[in-house]
PDB file of C-alpha atoms and ligand atoms in Angstrom:
ATOM      1  CA  MET T   1      -5.543   4.141  -5.778  1.00 54.00           C
ATOM      2  CA  SER T   2      -8.611   5.614  -4.912  1.00 56.00           C
ATOM      3  CA  GLY T   3      -7.651   9.000  -2.969  1.00 69.00           C
ATOM      4  CA  ALA T   4      -6.101  12.349  -3.356  1.00 86.00           C
ATOM      5  CA  GLY T   5      -2.770  10.697  -4.604  1.00 94.00           C
ATOM      6  CA  SER T   6      -0.417  12.243  -2.119  1.00 97.00           C
ATOM      7  CA  ASN T   7       1.487   8.831  -1.362  1.00 97.00           C
ATOM      8  CA  LEU T   8       1.649   8.187  -5.285  1.00 97.00           C
ATOM      9  CA  SER T   9       3.265  11.665  -5.280  1.00 97.00           C
ATOM     10  CA  ALA T  10       5.789  10.206  -2.604  1.00 98.00           C
ATOM     11  CA  LEU T  11       6.482   7.253  -4.494  1.00 98.00           C
ATOM     12  CA  LEU T  12       6.978   8.913  -7.437  1.00 98.00           C
ATOM     13  CA  GLU T  13       9.365  11.618  -6.178  1.00 97.00           C
ATOM     14  CA  ALA T  14      11.367   8.566  -4.342  1.00 98.00           C
ATOM     15  CA  ALA T  15      11.774   6.742  -7.905  1.00 97.00           C
ATOM     16  CA  THR T  16      13.327   9.685  -9.321  1.00 96.00           C
ATOM     17  CA  ALA T  17      16.548   9.293  -7.033  1.00 96.00           C
ATOM     18  CA  ALA T  18      19.493   7.884  -8.916  1.00 96.00           C
ATOM     19  CA  ASP T  19      19.754   4.623  -6.829  1.00 94.00           C
ATOM     20  CA  ALA T  20      15.880   4.200  -6.357  1.00 96.00           C
ATOM     21  CA  PRO T  21      15.707   0.501  -6.493  1.00 95.00           C
ATOM     22  CA  PHE T  22      12.015   0.685  -7.729  1.00 96.00           C
ATOM     23  CA  GLU T  23       9.896   2.594 -10.590  1.00 97.00           C
ATOM     24  CA  VAL T  24       6.341   3.183 -11.069  1.00 98.00           C
ATOM     25  CA  VAL T  25       5.193   1.590 -14.046  1.00 98.00           C
ATOM     26  CA  LEU T  26       1.417   1.654 -13.998  1.00 98.00           C
ATOM     27  CA  VAL T  27      -1.303   3.421 -11.640  1.00 97.00           C
ATOM     28  CA  LEU T  28      -4.867   2.160 -11.366  1.00 97.00           C
ATOM     29  CA  SER T  29      -7.849   3.385  -9.846  1.00 95.00           C
ATOM     30  CA  ASN T  30     -11.298   2.136  -9.246  1.00 94.00           C
ATOM     31  CA  HIS T  31     -12.251   5.822  -9.099  1.00 94.00           C
ATOM     32  CA  PRO T  32     -12.439   7.721 -12.724  1.00 94.00           C
ATOM     33  CA  GLY T  33     -11.967  11.049 -10.741  1.00 93.00           C
ATOM     34  CA  ALA T  34      -9.101   9.988  -8.571  1.00 94.00           C
ATOM     35  CA  ARG T  35      -6.609  12.791  -8.538  1.00 96.00           C
ATOM     36  CA  ALA T  36      -3.613   9.818  -8.683  1.00 96.00           C
ATOM     37  CA  LEU T  37      -4.711   9.296 -12.199  1.00 96.00           C
ATOM     38  CA  GLY T  38      -3.883  12.887 -13.336  1.00 96.00           C
ATOM     39  CA  ILE T  39      -0.590  12.837 -11.228  1.00 97.00           C
ATOM     40  CA  ALA T  40       0.595   9.611 -12.806  1.00 97.00           C
ATOM     41  CA  ALA T  41      -0.269  11.134 -16.494  1.00 96.00           C
ATOM     42  CA  ALA T  42       1.559  14.281 -15.371  1.00 96.00           C
ATOM     43  CA  ARG T  43       4.749  12.558 -14.995  1.00 96.00           C
ATOM     44  CA  GLY T  44       4.363  10.277 -18.259  1.00 96.00           C
ATOM     45  CA  VAL T  45       3.444   7.158 -16.141  1.00 97.00           C
ATOM     46  CA  ALA T  46       0.618   5.023 -17.293  1.00 97.00           C
ATOM     47  CA  ALA T  47      -2.679   5.343 -15.684  1.00 97.00           C
ATOM     48  CA  GLU T  48      -6.155   3.944 -15.858  1.00 97.00           C
ATOM     49  CA  ALA T  49      -9.443   4.007 -14.282  1.00 97.00           C
ATOM     50  CA  MET T  50     -11.067   0.707 -13.877  1.00 97.00           C
ATOM     51  CA  PRO T  51     -14.602   1.197 -12.190  1.00 96.00           C
ATOM     52  CA  VAL T  52     -16.556  -1.604 -11.573  1.00 96.00           C
ATOM     53  CA  THR T  53     -19.164  -0.173 -13.753  1.00 96.00           C
ATOM     54  CA  ARG T  54     -17.155  -0.818 -16.629  1.00 96.00           C
ATOM     55  CA  PHE T  55     -17.361  -4.583 -15.743  1.00 96.00           C
ATOM     56  CA  GLY T  56     -20.937  -5.163 -15.401  1.00 96.00           C
ATOM     57  CA  GLY T  57     -20.780  -4.239 -11.838  1.00 95.00           C
ATOM     58  CA  ASP T  58     -18.793  -7.673 -10.963  1.00 96.00           C
ATOM     59  CA  VAL T  59     -15.708  -7.448  -8.733  1.00 96.00           C
ATOM     60  CA  VAL T  60     -14.129 -10.301  -9.615  1.00 96.00           C
ATOM     61  CA  THR T  61     -14.285  -9.674 -13.512  1.00 97.00           C
ATOM     62  CA  ARG T  62     -13.022  -6.281 -12.574  1.00 97.00           C
ATOM     63  CA  ASP T  63      -9.895  -7.499 -10.687  1.00 97.00           C
ATOM     64  CA  VAL T  64      -9.088 -10.434 -13.079  1.00 97.00           C
ATOM     65  CA  ALA T  65      -8.858  -7.259 -15.651  1.00 97.00           C
ATOM     66  CA  MET T  66      -6.745  -5.407 -13.236  1.00 97.00           C
ATOM     67  CA  ARG T  67      -4.481  -8.342 -12.839  1.00 97.00           C
ATOM     68  CA  ASP T  68      -4.087  -9.088 -16.197  1.00 97.00           C
ATOM     69  CA  ARG T  69      -3.345  -5.162 -16.743  1.00 97.00           C
ATOM     70  CA  LEU T  70      -0.533  -5.283 -14.081  1.00 97.00           C
ATOM     71  CA  CYS T  71       0.641  -8.586 -15.448  1.00 96.00           C
ATOM     72  CA  ALA T  72       1.013  -7.180 -19.025  1.00 97.00           C
ATOM     73  CA  ALA T  73       2.846  -4.058 -17.653  1.00 97.00           C
ATOM     74  CA  GLY T  74       5.329  -6.188 -16.022  1.00 96.00           C
ATOM     75  CA  VAL T  75       4.596  -5.186 -12.456  1.00 96.00           C
ATOM     76  CA  GLU T  76       6.222  -6.987  -9.983  1.00 96.00           C
ATOM     77  CA  LEU T  77       4.954  -5.163  -6.798  1.00 97.00           C
ATOM     78  CA  VAL T  78       1.355  -3.587  -6.076  1.00 97.00           C
ATOM     79  CA  VAL T  79       1.047  -0.828  -3.741  1.00 97.00           C
ATOM     80  CA  CYS T  80      -2.433  -0.084  -2.129  1.00 95.00           C
ATOM     81  CA  ALA T  81      -2.477   3.378  -1.288  1.00 93.00           C
ATOM     82  CA  GLY T  82      -5.853   4.628  -0.190  1.00 87.00           C
ATOM     83  CA  TYR T  83      -7.481   1.662  -2.021  1.00 89.00           C
ATOM     84  CA  ASP T  84     -10.969   1.589  -0.943  1.00 85.00           C
ATOM     85  CA  ARG T  85     -11.994  -1.680  -2.216  1.00 88.00           C
ATOM     86  CA  LEU T  86     -11.116  -5.250  -0.913  1.00 89.00           C
ATOM     87  CA  LEU T  87      -9.102  -7.001  -3.536  1.00 93.00           C
ATOM     88  CA  SER T  88     -10.599 -10.434  -4.844  1.00 93.00           C
ATOM     89  CA  ALA T  89      -8.831 -13.946  -5.135  1.00 93.00           C
ATOM     90  CA  PRO T  90      -7.498 -13.692  -8.757  1.00 94.00           C
ATOM     91  CA  LEU T  91      -5.491 -10.833  -8.006  1.00 95.00           C
ATOM     92  CA  LEU T  92      -4.493 -11.686  -4.489  1.00 93.00           C
ATOM     93  CA  GLU T  93      -3.402 -14.901  -5.339  1.00 92.00           C
ATOM     94  CA  ARG T  94      -1.273 -13.494  -8.555  1.00 94.00           C
ATOM     95  CA  PHE T  95       0.291 -10.912  -6.591  1.00 95.00           C
ATOM     96  CA  HIS T  96       0.907 -13.145  -3.245  1.00 92.00           C
ATOM     97  CA  GLY T  97       3.184 -11.721  -1.019  1.00 92.00           C
ATOM     98  CA  ALA T  98       3.898  -8.728  -3.383  1.00 96.00           C
ATOM     99  CA  ILE T  99       0.911  -6.575  -2.360  1.00 96.00           C
ATOM    100  CA  LEU T 100       1.881  -3.877   0.210  1.00 97.00           C
ATOM    101  CA  ASN T 101      -0.859  -1.877   1.887  1.00 96.00           C
ATOM    102  CA  LEU T 102      -0.807   1.530   3.614  1.00 96.00           C
ATOM    103  CA  HIS T 103      -3.286   2.103   6.496  1.00 96.00           C
ATOM    104  CA  PRO T 104      -3.512   5.333   8.857  1.00 97.00           C
ATOM    105  CA  SER T 105      -2.962   4.082  12.228  1.00 98.00           C
ATOM    106  CA  LEU T 106      -0.738   1.760  14.254  1.00 98.00           C
ATOM    107  CA  LEU T 107      -1.855  -1.561  13.172  1.00 97.00           C
ATOM    108  CA  PRO T 108      -3.571  -3.572  14.778  1.00 96.00           C
ATOM    109  CA  ALA T 109      -5.252  -0.608  16.382  1.00 97.00           C
ATOM    110  CA  PHE T 110      -8.269   0.796  14.263  1.00 96.00           C
ATOM    111  CA  ALA T 111      -7.759  -2.128  11.685  1.00 94.00           C
ATOM    112  CA  GLY T 112     -10.658  -2.212   9.079  1.00 84.00           C
ATOM    113  CA  GLY T 113     -12.584   0.348   7.275  1.00 77.00           C
ATOM    114  CA  MET T 114     -11.774   3.659   6.364  1.00 83.00           C
ATOM    115  CA  HIS T 115     -12.382   5.739   9.294  1.00 93.00           C
ATOM    116  CA  ALA T 116      -9.075   4.994  11.391  1.00 96.00           C
ATOM    117  CA  VAL T 117      -8.022   8.475  12.103  1.00 97.00           C
ATOM    118  CA  ALA T 118     -11.612   9.597  13.432  1.00 97.00           C
ATOM    119  CA  ASP T 119     -11.676   5.880  15.242  1.00 97.00           C
ATOM    120  CA  ALA T 120      -8.264   7.046  16.933  1.00 98.00           C
ATOM    121  CA  LEU T 121      -9.512  10.512  18.062  1.00 98.00           C
ATOM    122  CA  ALA T 122     -12.561   8.956  19.453  1.00 97.00           C
ATOM    123  CA  ALA T 123     -11.040   6.339  21.232  1.00 98.00           C
ATOM    124  CA  GLY T 124      -8.719   9.511  22.717  1.00 98.00           C
ATOM    125  CA  VAL T 125      -5.300   7.685  22.110  1.00 98.00           C
ATOM    126  CA  LYS T 126      -2.560   9.799  22.648  1.00 98.00           C
ATOM    127  CA  VAL T 127      -0.293   8.222  20.210  1.00 98.00           C
ATOM    128  CA  SER T 128      -1.330   6.913  16.465  1.00 98.00           C
ATOM    129  CA  GLY T 129       0.545   6.517  13.353  1.00 98.00           C
ATOM    130  CA  ALA T 130       1.050   5.015   9.791  1.00 98.00           C
ATOM    131  CA  THR T 131       1.444   1.205   8.727  1.00 98.00           C
ATOM    132  CA  VAL T 132       2.628  -0.478   5.696  1.00 98.00           C
ATOM    133  CA  HIS T 133       2.162  -3.930   5.911  1.00 97.00           C
ATOM    134  CA  LEU T 134       1.741  -7.131   3.424  1.00 96.00           C
ATOM    135  CA  LEU T 135      -1.880  -7.696   2.348  1.00 93.00           C
ATOM    136  CA  GLU T 136      -2.744 -11.204   3.525  1.00 86.00           C
ATOM    137  CA  PRO T 137      -5.958 -12.601   1.945  1.00 81.00           C
ATOM    138  CA  GLY T 138      -8.868 -12.885   4.311  1.00 76.00           C
ATOM    139  CA  ALA T 139      -7.254 -10.508   7.012  1.00 76.00           C
ATOM    140  CA  THR T 140      -8.175  -6.889   6.334  1.00 77.00           C
ATOM    141  CA  ASP T 141      -5.425  -4.896   7.556  1.00 84.00           C
ATOM    142  CA  GLY T 142      -4.066  -7.886   9.306  1.00 85.00           C
ATOM    143  CA  GLY T 143      -1.067  -8.806   7.359  1.00 92.00           C
ATOM    144  CA  ALA T 144       2.857  -8.754   8.517  1.00 95.00           C
ATOM    145  CA  ILE T 145       3.635  -5.436   9.376  1.00 97.00           C
ATOM    146  CA  ILE T 146       6.590  -3.954   7.306  1.00 98.00           C
ATOM    147  CA  LEU T 147       6.959  -0.400   8.794  1.00 98.00           C
ATOM    148  CA  GLN T 148       5.637   1.700  11.014  1.00 98.00           C
ATOM    149  CA  GLU T 149       5.849   5.393  12.393  1.00 98.00           C
ATOM    150  CA  ALA T 150       4.028   7.000  15.393  1.00 98.00           C
ATOM    151  CA  VAL T 151       2.462  10.026  15.427  1.00 98.00           C
ATOM    152  CA  PRO T 152       1.729  11.950  18.706  1.00 98.00           C
ATOM    153  CA  VAL T 153      -2.353  13.341  19.079  1.00 98.00           C
ATOM    154  CA  SER T 154      -2.413  16.634  20.015  1.00 98.00           C
ATOM    155  CA  ASP T 155      -5.450  17.915  22.326  1.00 97.00           C
ATOM    156  CA  ASP T 156      -6.386  20.304  19.754  1.00 97.00           C
ATOM    157  CA  ASP T 157      -6.070  17.478  16.738  1.00 98.00           C
ATOM    158  CA  ASP T 158      -9.119  17.251  14.541  1.00 98.00           C
ATOM    159  CA  GLU T 159      -9.504  14.313  11.942  1.00 97.00           C
ATOM    160  CA  ALA T 160      -7.898  16.761   9.210  1.00 97.00           C
ATOM    161  CA  SER T 161      -4.705  17.675  11.195  1.00 98.00           C
ATOM    162  CA  LEU T 162      -3.947  14.456  12.606  1.00 98.00           C
ATOM    163  CA  HIS T 163      -4.327  12.861   8.971  1.00 97.00           C
ATOM    164  CA  GLN T 164      -1.919  15.652   7.667  1.00 97.00           C
ATOM    165  CA  ARG T 165       0.670  14.279  10.214  1.00 98.00           C
ATOM    166  CA  ILE T 166       0.072  10.934   9.147  1.00 98.00           C
ATOM    167  CA  HIS T 167       0.190  11.411   5.856  1.00 97.00           C
ATOM    168  CA  GLU T 168       3.634  12.951   6.332  1.00 98.00           C
ATOM    169  CA  ALA T 169       4.642   9.541   8.334  1.00 98.00           C
ATOM    170  CA  GLU T 170       3.157   7.600   5.275  1.00 98.00           C
ATOM    171  CA  TRP T 171       5.223   9.593   2.634  1.00 98.00           C
ATOM    172  CA  ARG T 172       8.553   8.661   4.642  1.00 98.00           C
ATOM    173  CA  ILE T 173       7.404   4.956   5.370  1.00 98.00           C
ATOM    174  CA  LEU T 174       5.975   3.860   2.350  1.00 98.00           C
ATOM    175  CA  PRO T 175       8.875   4.491  -0.218  1.00 98.00           C
ATOM    176  CA  ARG T 176      11.130   3.066   2.140  1.00 98.00           C
ATOM    177  CA  ALA T 177       8.878  -0.138   2.330  1.00 98.00           C
ATOM    178  CA  VAL T 178       8.947  -0.437  -1.399  1.00 97.00           C
ATOM    179  CA  ALA T 179      12.637   0.140  -1.574  1.00 97.00           C
ATOM    180  CA  LEU T 180      13.065  -2.622   0.899  1.00 96.00           C
ATOM    181  CA  TRP T 181      10.809  -5.218  -0.647  1.00 96.00           C
ATOM    182  CA  SER T 182      12.201  -4.415  -4.168  1.00 95.00           C
ATOM    183  CA  GLN T 183      15.699  -4.935  -2.696  1.00 94.00           C
ATOM    184  CA  GLY T 184      14.822  -8.334  -1.558  1.00 93.00           C
ATOM    185  CA  ARG T 185      15.532  -6.953   2.119  1.00 94.00           C
ATOM    186  CA  LEU T 186      12.290  -8.622   3.715  1.00 95.00           C
ATOM    187  CA  ARG T 187      12.148 -12.031   5.537  1.00 93.00           C
ATOM    188  CA  LEU T 188       9.000 -13.346   7.331  1.00 90.00           C
ATOM    189  CA  GLU T 189       9.723 -15.314  10.351  1.00 88.00           C
ATOM    190  CA  ALA T 190       6.327 -16.228  11.795  1.00 84.00           C
ATOM    191  CA  ARG T 191       4.203 -12.921  11.693  1.00 87.00           C
ATOM    192  CA  ARG T 192       7.331 -10.750  12.055  1.00 93.00           C
ATOM    193  CA  VAL T 193       9.050  -9.156   9.248  1.00 95.00           C
ATOM    194  CA  ARG T 194      13.021  -9.068   9.768  1.00 95.00           C
ATOM    195  CA  ILE T 195      14.711  -6.264   7.378  1.00 95.00           C
ATOM    196  CA  VAL T 196      18.171  -7.805   6.392  1.00 94.00           C
ATOM    197  CA  ALA T 197      21.160  -6.059   5.385  1.00 91.00           C
ATOM    198  CA  PRO T 198      21.602  -5.582   1.446  1.00 85.00           C
ATOM    199  CA  GLY T 199      22.723  -8.946  -0.218  1.00 78.00           C
ATOM    200  CA  GLU T 200      22.261 -10.742   3.045  1.00 79.00           C
ATOM    201  CA  ALA T 201      21.602 -14.423   2.340  1.00 69.00           C
ATOM    202  CA  GLY T 202      19.099 -16.634   4.291  1.00 69.00           C
ATOM    203  CA  GLY T 203      15.221 -17.080   4.564  1.00 66.00           C
ATOM    204  CA  ALA T 204      13.027 -16.177   1.691  1.00 66.00           C
ATOM    205  CA  PRO T 205      11.640 -12.821   0.512  1.00 69.00           C
ATOM    206  CA  PRO T 206       7.626 -12.724   1.127  1.00 75.00           C
ATOM    207  CA  ALA T 207       7.258 -12.971  -2.679  1.00 67.00           C
ATOM    208  CA  ALA T 208       8.340 -16.532  -2.686  1.00 53.00           C
ATOM    209  CA  TRP T 209       6.539 -17.665   0.366  1.00 51.00           C
ATOM    210  CA  GLU T 210       4.681 -19.996  -2.089  1.00 48.00           C
ATOM    211  CA  GLU T 211       4.617 -21.004  -5.596  1.00 43.00           C
ATOM    212  CA  ARG T 212       2.932 -18.443  -7.619  1.00 41.00           C
ATOM    213  CA  PRO T 213       0.169 -19.596  -9.828  1.00 41.00           C
TER     214      PRO T 213
HETATM  215  C1  GRF A 301      -3.859   7.270   3.294  1.00 89.53           C
HETATM  216  O1  GRF A 301      -3.698   8.008   4.483  1.00 89.53           O
HETATM  217  C2  GRF A 301      -3.802   5.676   3.482  1.00 89.53           C
HETATM  218  O2  GRF A 301      -3.222   5.553   4.715  1.00 89.53           O
HETATM  219  C3  GRF A 301      -5.533   5.812   3.546  1.00 89.53           C
HETATM  220  O3  GRF A 301      -6.082   6.594   2.824  1.00 89.53           O
HETATM  221  C4  GRF A 301      -4.917   7.710   2.365  1.00 89.53           C
HETATM  222  C5  GRF A 301      -4.784   7.823   1.032  1.00 89.53           C
HETATM  223  O4  GRF A 301      -4.088   9.164   0.895  1.00 89.53           O
HETATM  224  N1  GRF A 301      -5.492   4.180   3.266  1.00 89.53           N
HETATM  225  P1  GRF A 301      -3.456   9.568  -0.699  1.00 89.53           P
HETATM  226  O5  GRF A 301      -4.388   9.518  -1.534  1.00 89.53           O
HETATM  227  O6  GRF A 301      -2.231   8.834  -0.746  1.00 89.53           O
HETATM  228  O7  GRF A 301      -3.216  11.031  -0.380  1.00 89.53           O
END
């Protein structure tokens, strides 16, 4: 997490449901001031800032420490919600098929970078939205799409108003995608993610695409 943490709040709220198939056990941020850290701590969830400056400015060293921290906490699925840096190989490889990313556009439109909402407005699109996808090494915002929700653009929208409605879509699809992953209900067929019924056999869930190192 790097941002305001509203998606973390949505996940924490969803995790309180009696039948929630997941729990949030650890929140990490690369920004010591990230609001997400306070939100997690207020709910009794372990939270830690891991800025690159703590690791001599070396991103790979920081990401190795993040990986080890995640593993020590027993994390099975990593969720990037507003994380504003690329993850490096040691983390990506350890959690292959087990990292979800959230992007404020209907991918593949407006992929890459942190300005998807402004870019959508500048392009004059009439519909934008939110996407949850699997993080694929080497393909920024390019991994297989799990869920999307469309958000109509109004003539009088500015970046804040459009992002607010995209956020509301994110708060719906992110907890749903985490639940589907946690229930083993995702199947990858070429680049398409198929959602199967609970307990349906056949195919491999994303975390088993390859042997984990
Ligand atoms: C979200 O819109 C996400 O799609 C983008 O950053 C924003 C994070 O919002 N990558 P928040 O910190 O969860 O409120």
